[in-house]
mmCIF file of C-alpha atoms in Angstrom:
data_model
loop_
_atom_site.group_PDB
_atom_site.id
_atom_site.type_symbol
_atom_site.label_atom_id
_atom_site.label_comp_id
_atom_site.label_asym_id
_atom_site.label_seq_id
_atom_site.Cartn_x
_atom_site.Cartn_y
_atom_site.Cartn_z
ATOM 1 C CA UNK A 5 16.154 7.832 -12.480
ATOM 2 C CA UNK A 6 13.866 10.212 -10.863
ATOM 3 C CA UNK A 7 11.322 12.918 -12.331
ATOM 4 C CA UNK A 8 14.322 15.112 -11.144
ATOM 5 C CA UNK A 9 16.774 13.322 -13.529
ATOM 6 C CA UNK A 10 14.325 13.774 -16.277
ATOM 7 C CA UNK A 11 13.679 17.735 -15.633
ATOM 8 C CA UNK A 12 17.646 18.259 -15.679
ATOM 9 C CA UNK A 13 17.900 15.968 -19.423
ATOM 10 C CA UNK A 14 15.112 18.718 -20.809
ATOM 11 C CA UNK A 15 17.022 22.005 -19.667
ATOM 12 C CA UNK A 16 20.639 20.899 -20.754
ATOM 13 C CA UNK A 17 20.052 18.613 -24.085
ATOM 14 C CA UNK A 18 16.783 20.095 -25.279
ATOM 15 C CA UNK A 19 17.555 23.745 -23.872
ATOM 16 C CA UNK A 20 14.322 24.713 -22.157
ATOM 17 C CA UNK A 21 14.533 26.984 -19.310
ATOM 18 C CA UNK A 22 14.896 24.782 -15.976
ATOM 19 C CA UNK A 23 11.302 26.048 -15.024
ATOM 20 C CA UNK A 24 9.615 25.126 -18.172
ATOM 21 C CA UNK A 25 11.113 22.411 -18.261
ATOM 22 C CA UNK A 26 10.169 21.279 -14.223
ATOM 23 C CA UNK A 27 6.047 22.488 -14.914
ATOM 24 C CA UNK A 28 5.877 20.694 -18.255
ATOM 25 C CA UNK A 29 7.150 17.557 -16.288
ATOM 26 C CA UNK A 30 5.137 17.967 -13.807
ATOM 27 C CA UNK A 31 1.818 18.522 -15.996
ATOM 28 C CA UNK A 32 2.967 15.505 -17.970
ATOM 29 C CA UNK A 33 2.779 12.961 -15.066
ATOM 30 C CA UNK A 34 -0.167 14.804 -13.746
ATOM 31 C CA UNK A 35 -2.752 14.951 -17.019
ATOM 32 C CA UNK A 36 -1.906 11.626 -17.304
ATOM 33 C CA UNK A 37 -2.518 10.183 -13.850
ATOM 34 C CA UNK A 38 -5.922 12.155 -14.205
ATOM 35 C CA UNK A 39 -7.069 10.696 -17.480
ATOM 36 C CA UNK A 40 -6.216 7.352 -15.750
ATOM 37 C CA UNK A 41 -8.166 8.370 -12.605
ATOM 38 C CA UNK A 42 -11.126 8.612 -14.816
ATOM 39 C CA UNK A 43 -11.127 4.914 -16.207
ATOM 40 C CA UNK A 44 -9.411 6.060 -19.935
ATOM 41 C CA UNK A 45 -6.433 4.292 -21.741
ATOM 42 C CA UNK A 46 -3.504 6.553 -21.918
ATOM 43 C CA UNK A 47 -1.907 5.474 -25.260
ATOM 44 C CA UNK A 48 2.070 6.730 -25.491
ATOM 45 C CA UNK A 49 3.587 5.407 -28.860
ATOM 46 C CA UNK A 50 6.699 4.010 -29.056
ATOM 47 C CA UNK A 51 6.655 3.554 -24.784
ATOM 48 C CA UNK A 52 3.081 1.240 -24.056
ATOM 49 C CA UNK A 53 -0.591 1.825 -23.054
ATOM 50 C CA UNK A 54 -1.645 2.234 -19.585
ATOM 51 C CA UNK A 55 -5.278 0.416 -19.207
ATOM 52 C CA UNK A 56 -7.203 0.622 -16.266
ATOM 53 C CA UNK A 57 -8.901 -2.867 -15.942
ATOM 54 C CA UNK A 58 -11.771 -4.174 -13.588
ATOM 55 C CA UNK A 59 -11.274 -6.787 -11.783
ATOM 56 C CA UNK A 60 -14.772 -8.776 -10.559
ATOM 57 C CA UNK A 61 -14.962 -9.709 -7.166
ATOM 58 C CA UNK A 62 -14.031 -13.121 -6.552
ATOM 59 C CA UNK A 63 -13.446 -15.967 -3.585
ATOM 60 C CA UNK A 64 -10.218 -16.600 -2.184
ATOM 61 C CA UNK A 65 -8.844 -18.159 0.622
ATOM 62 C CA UNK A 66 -6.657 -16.719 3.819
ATOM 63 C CA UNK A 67 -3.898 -19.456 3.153
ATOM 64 C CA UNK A 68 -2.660 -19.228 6.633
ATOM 65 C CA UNK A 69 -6.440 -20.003 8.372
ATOM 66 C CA UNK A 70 -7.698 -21.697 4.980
ATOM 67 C CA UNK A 71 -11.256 -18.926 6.067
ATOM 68 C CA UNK A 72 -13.033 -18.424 2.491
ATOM 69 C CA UNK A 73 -13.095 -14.610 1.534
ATOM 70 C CA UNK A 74 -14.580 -12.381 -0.387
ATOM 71 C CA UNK A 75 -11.879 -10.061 -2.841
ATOM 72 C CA UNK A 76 -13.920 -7.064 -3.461
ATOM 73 C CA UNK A 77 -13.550 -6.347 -7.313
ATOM 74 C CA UNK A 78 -11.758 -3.027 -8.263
ATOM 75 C CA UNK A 79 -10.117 -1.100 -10.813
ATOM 76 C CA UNK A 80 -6.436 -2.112 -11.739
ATOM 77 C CA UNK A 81 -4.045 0.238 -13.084
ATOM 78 C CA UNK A 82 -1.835 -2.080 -15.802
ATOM 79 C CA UNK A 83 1.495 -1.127 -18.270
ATOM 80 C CA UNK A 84 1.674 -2.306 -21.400
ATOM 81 C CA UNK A 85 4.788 -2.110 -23.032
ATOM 82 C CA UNK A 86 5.029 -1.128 -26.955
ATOM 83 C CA UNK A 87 6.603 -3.627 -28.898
ATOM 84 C CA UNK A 88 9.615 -0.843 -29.834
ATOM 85 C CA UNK A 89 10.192 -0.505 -26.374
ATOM 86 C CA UNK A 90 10.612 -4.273 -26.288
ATOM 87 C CA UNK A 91 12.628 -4.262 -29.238
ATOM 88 C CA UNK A 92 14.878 -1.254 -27.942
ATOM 89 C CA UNK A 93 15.476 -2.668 -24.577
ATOM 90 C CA UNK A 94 17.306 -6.231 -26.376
ATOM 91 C CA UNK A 95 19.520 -4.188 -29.044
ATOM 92 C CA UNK A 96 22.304 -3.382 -28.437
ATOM 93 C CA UNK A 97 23.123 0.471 -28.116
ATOM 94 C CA UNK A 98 24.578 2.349 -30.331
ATOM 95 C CA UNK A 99 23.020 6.428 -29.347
ATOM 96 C CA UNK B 27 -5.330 9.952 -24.324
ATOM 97 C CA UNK B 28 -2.884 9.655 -26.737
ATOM 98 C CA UNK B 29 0.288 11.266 -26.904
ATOM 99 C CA UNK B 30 -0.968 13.957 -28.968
ATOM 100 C CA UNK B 31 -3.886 14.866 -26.636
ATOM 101 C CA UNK B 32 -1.248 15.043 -23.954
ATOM 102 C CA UNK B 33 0.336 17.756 -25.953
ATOM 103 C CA UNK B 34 -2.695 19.321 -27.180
ATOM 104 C CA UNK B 35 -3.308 19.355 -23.246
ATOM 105 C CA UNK B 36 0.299 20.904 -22.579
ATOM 106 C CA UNK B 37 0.210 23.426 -24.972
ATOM 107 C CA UNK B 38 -2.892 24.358 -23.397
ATOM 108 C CA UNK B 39 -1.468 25.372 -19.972
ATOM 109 C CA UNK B 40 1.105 26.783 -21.362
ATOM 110 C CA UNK B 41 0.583 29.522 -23.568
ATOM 111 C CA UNK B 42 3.872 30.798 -23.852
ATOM 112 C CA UNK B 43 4.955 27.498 -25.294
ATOM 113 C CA UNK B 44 4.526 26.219 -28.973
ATOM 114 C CA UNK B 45 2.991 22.976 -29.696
ATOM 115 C CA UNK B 46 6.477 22.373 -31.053
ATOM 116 C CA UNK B 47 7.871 22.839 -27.825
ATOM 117 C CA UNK B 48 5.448 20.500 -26.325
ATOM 118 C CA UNK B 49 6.122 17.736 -28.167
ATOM 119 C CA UNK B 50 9.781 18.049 -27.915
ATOM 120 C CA UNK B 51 9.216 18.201 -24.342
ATOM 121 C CA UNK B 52 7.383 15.004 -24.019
ATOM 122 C CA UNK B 53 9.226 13.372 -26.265
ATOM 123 C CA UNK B 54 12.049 14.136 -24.520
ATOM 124 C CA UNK B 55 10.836 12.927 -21.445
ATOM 125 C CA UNK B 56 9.677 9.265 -22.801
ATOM 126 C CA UNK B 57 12.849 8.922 -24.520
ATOM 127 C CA UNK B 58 14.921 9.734 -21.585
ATOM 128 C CA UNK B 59 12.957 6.951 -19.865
ATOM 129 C CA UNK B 60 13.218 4.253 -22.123
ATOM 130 C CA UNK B 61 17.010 5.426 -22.258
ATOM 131 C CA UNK B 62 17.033 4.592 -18.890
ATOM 132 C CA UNK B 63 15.867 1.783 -18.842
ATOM 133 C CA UNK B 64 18.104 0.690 -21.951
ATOM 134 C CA UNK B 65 20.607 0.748 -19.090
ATOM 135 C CA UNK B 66 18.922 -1.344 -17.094
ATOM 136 C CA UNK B 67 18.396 1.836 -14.750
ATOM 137 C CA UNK B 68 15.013 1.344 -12.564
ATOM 138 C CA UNK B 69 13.016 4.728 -12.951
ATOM 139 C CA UNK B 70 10.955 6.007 -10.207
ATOM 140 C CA UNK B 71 8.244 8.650 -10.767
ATOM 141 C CA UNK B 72 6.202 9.822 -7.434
ATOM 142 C CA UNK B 73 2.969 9.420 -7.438
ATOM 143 C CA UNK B 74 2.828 7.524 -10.855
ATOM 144 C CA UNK B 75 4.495 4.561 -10.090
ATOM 145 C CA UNK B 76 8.034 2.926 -10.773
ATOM 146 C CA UNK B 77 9.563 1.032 -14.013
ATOM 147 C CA UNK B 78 12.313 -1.759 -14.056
ATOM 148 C CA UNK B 79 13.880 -4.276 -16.118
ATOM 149 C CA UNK B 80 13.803 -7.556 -15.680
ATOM 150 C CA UNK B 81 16.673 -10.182 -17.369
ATOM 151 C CA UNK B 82 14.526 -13.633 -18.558
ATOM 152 C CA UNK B 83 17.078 -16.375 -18.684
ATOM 153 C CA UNK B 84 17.491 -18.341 -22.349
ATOM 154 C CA UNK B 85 15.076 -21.210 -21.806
ATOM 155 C CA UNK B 86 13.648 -24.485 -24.051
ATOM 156 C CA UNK B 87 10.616 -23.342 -25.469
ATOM 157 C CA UNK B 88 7.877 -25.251 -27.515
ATOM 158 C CA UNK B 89 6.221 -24.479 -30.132
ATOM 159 C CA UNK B 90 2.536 -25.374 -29.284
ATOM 160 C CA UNK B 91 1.506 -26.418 -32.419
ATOM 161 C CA UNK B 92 4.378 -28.711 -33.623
ATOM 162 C CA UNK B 93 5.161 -29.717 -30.205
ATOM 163 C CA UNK B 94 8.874 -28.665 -31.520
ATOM 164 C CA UNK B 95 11.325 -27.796 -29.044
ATOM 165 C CA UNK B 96 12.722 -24.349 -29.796
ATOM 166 C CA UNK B 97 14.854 -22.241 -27.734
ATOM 167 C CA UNK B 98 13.490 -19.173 -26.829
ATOM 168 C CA UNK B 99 16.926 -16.758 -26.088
ATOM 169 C CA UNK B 100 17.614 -14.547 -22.710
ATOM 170 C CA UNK B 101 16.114 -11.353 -23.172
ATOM 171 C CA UNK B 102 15.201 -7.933 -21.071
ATOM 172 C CA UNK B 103 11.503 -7.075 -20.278
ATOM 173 C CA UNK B 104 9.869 -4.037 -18.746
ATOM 174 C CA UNK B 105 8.211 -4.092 -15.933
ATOM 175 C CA UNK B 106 5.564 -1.085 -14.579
ATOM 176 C CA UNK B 107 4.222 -1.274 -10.921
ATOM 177 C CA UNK B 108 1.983 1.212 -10.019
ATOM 178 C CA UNK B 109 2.247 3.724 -6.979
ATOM 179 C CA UNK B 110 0.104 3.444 -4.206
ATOM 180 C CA UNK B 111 -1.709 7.000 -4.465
ATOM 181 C CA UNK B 112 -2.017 6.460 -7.850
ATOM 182 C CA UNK B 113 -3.619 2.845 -7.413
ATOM 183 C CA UNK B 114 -6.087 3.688 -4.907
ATOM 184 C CA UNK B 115 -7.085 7.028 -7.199
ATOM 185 C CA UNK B 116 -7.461 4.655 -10.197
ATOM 186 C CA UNK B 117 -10.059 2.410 -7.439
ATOM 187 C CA UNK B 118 -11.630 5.618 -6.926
ATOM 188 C CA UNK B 119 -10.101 5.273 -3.311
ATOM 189 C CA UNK B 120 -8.340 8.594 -2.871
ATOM 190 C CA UNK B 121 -9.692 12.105 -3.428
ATOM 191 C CA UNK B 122 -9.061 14.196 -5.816
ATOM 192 C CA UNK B 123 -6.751 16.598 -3.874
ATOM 193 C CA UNK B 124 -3.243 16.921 -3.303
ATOM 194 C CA UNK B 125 -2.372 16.718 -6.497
ATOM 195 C CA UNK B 126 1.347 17.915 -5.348
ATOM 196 C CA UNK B 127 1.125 15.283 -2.367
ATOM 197 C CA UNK B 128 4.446 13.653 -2.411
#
């Protein structure tokens, strides 16, 4: 499934106009890539949380050389999944 | 952000749409995804990221308190990994721009 796949389920179940329904997608993904670009939670009920999460730096190792290195700490993008989701995705359908 | 600031935000750029209509509109968009992935369909979104589902085999669990053996049935989780524009945006990596570069 693509954003495409999405767009088409708005304009022929829901009955938006295929335009509306293509820049409200679009906005969608978009606000909340943003929001996420600027270190917030994006909470979506019923689907999970996306946290951003830093990571400290820390040592590691090249495994092939065994050289020690340094892994520069950074921001994580993570999915949480909602516990409906989880439930939804182990019953059985019947919609 | 919750999901209602997202619509609050929606309805903002578009005028000509009710807050009703934004709300049906994401909804309609997170329940087509979880829909999808009810089918075990792997969803890609550009510059977001992609979602799948994985299938955990029945196992023996135990229960850590009672050392009890238990056994923990097969069951389907979700799985996000993130794009790489959006992961190097989130790391403050990436610019701003090209918000429509896919």
């Amino acid at each position: 499934m693509t954003k495409a796949d999405i767009v088409a389920r708005i304009y022929e179940k829901v009955g938006f106009s295929k335009k509306d329904a293509t820049d409200v997608v679009e906005a969608t993904f978009e606000i909340i890539k943003t929001s996420l670009e600027k270190g917030e939670k994006v909470k979506l009920s019923g689907f999970g949380n996306f946290i951003v999460n830093s990571k400290r730096p820390r040592k590691g190792r090249n495994p092939q050389t065994g050289e020690e290195i340094t892994i520069v700490g950074r921001k994580v993008l993570t999915f949480k999944a909602s516990q409906i989701l989880k439930k939804d995705l182990n019953t059985i359908s019947s919609s | 952000m919750t999901k209602r600031d997202l619509i609050d935000e929606v309805n903002r750029r578009f005028p000509h749409l009710s807050h009703r209509d934004a709300e049906v509109i994401i909804n309609a968009i997170f329940d087509s995804m979880v829909d999808a992935m009810r089918r075990g369909e792997r969803i890609e979104i550009r510059g977001l990221g992609s979602f799948v589902v994985k299938h955990r085999r029945a196992r023996e669990g135990r229960n850590p308190k009672s050392g009890e053996v238990v056994s923990v049935a097969a069951k389907k989780v979700p799985f996000f990994k993130v794009g790489k524009d959006l992961r190097l945006r989130v790391d403050g990596k990436a610019p701003l721009l090209e918000e429509e570069g896919e």
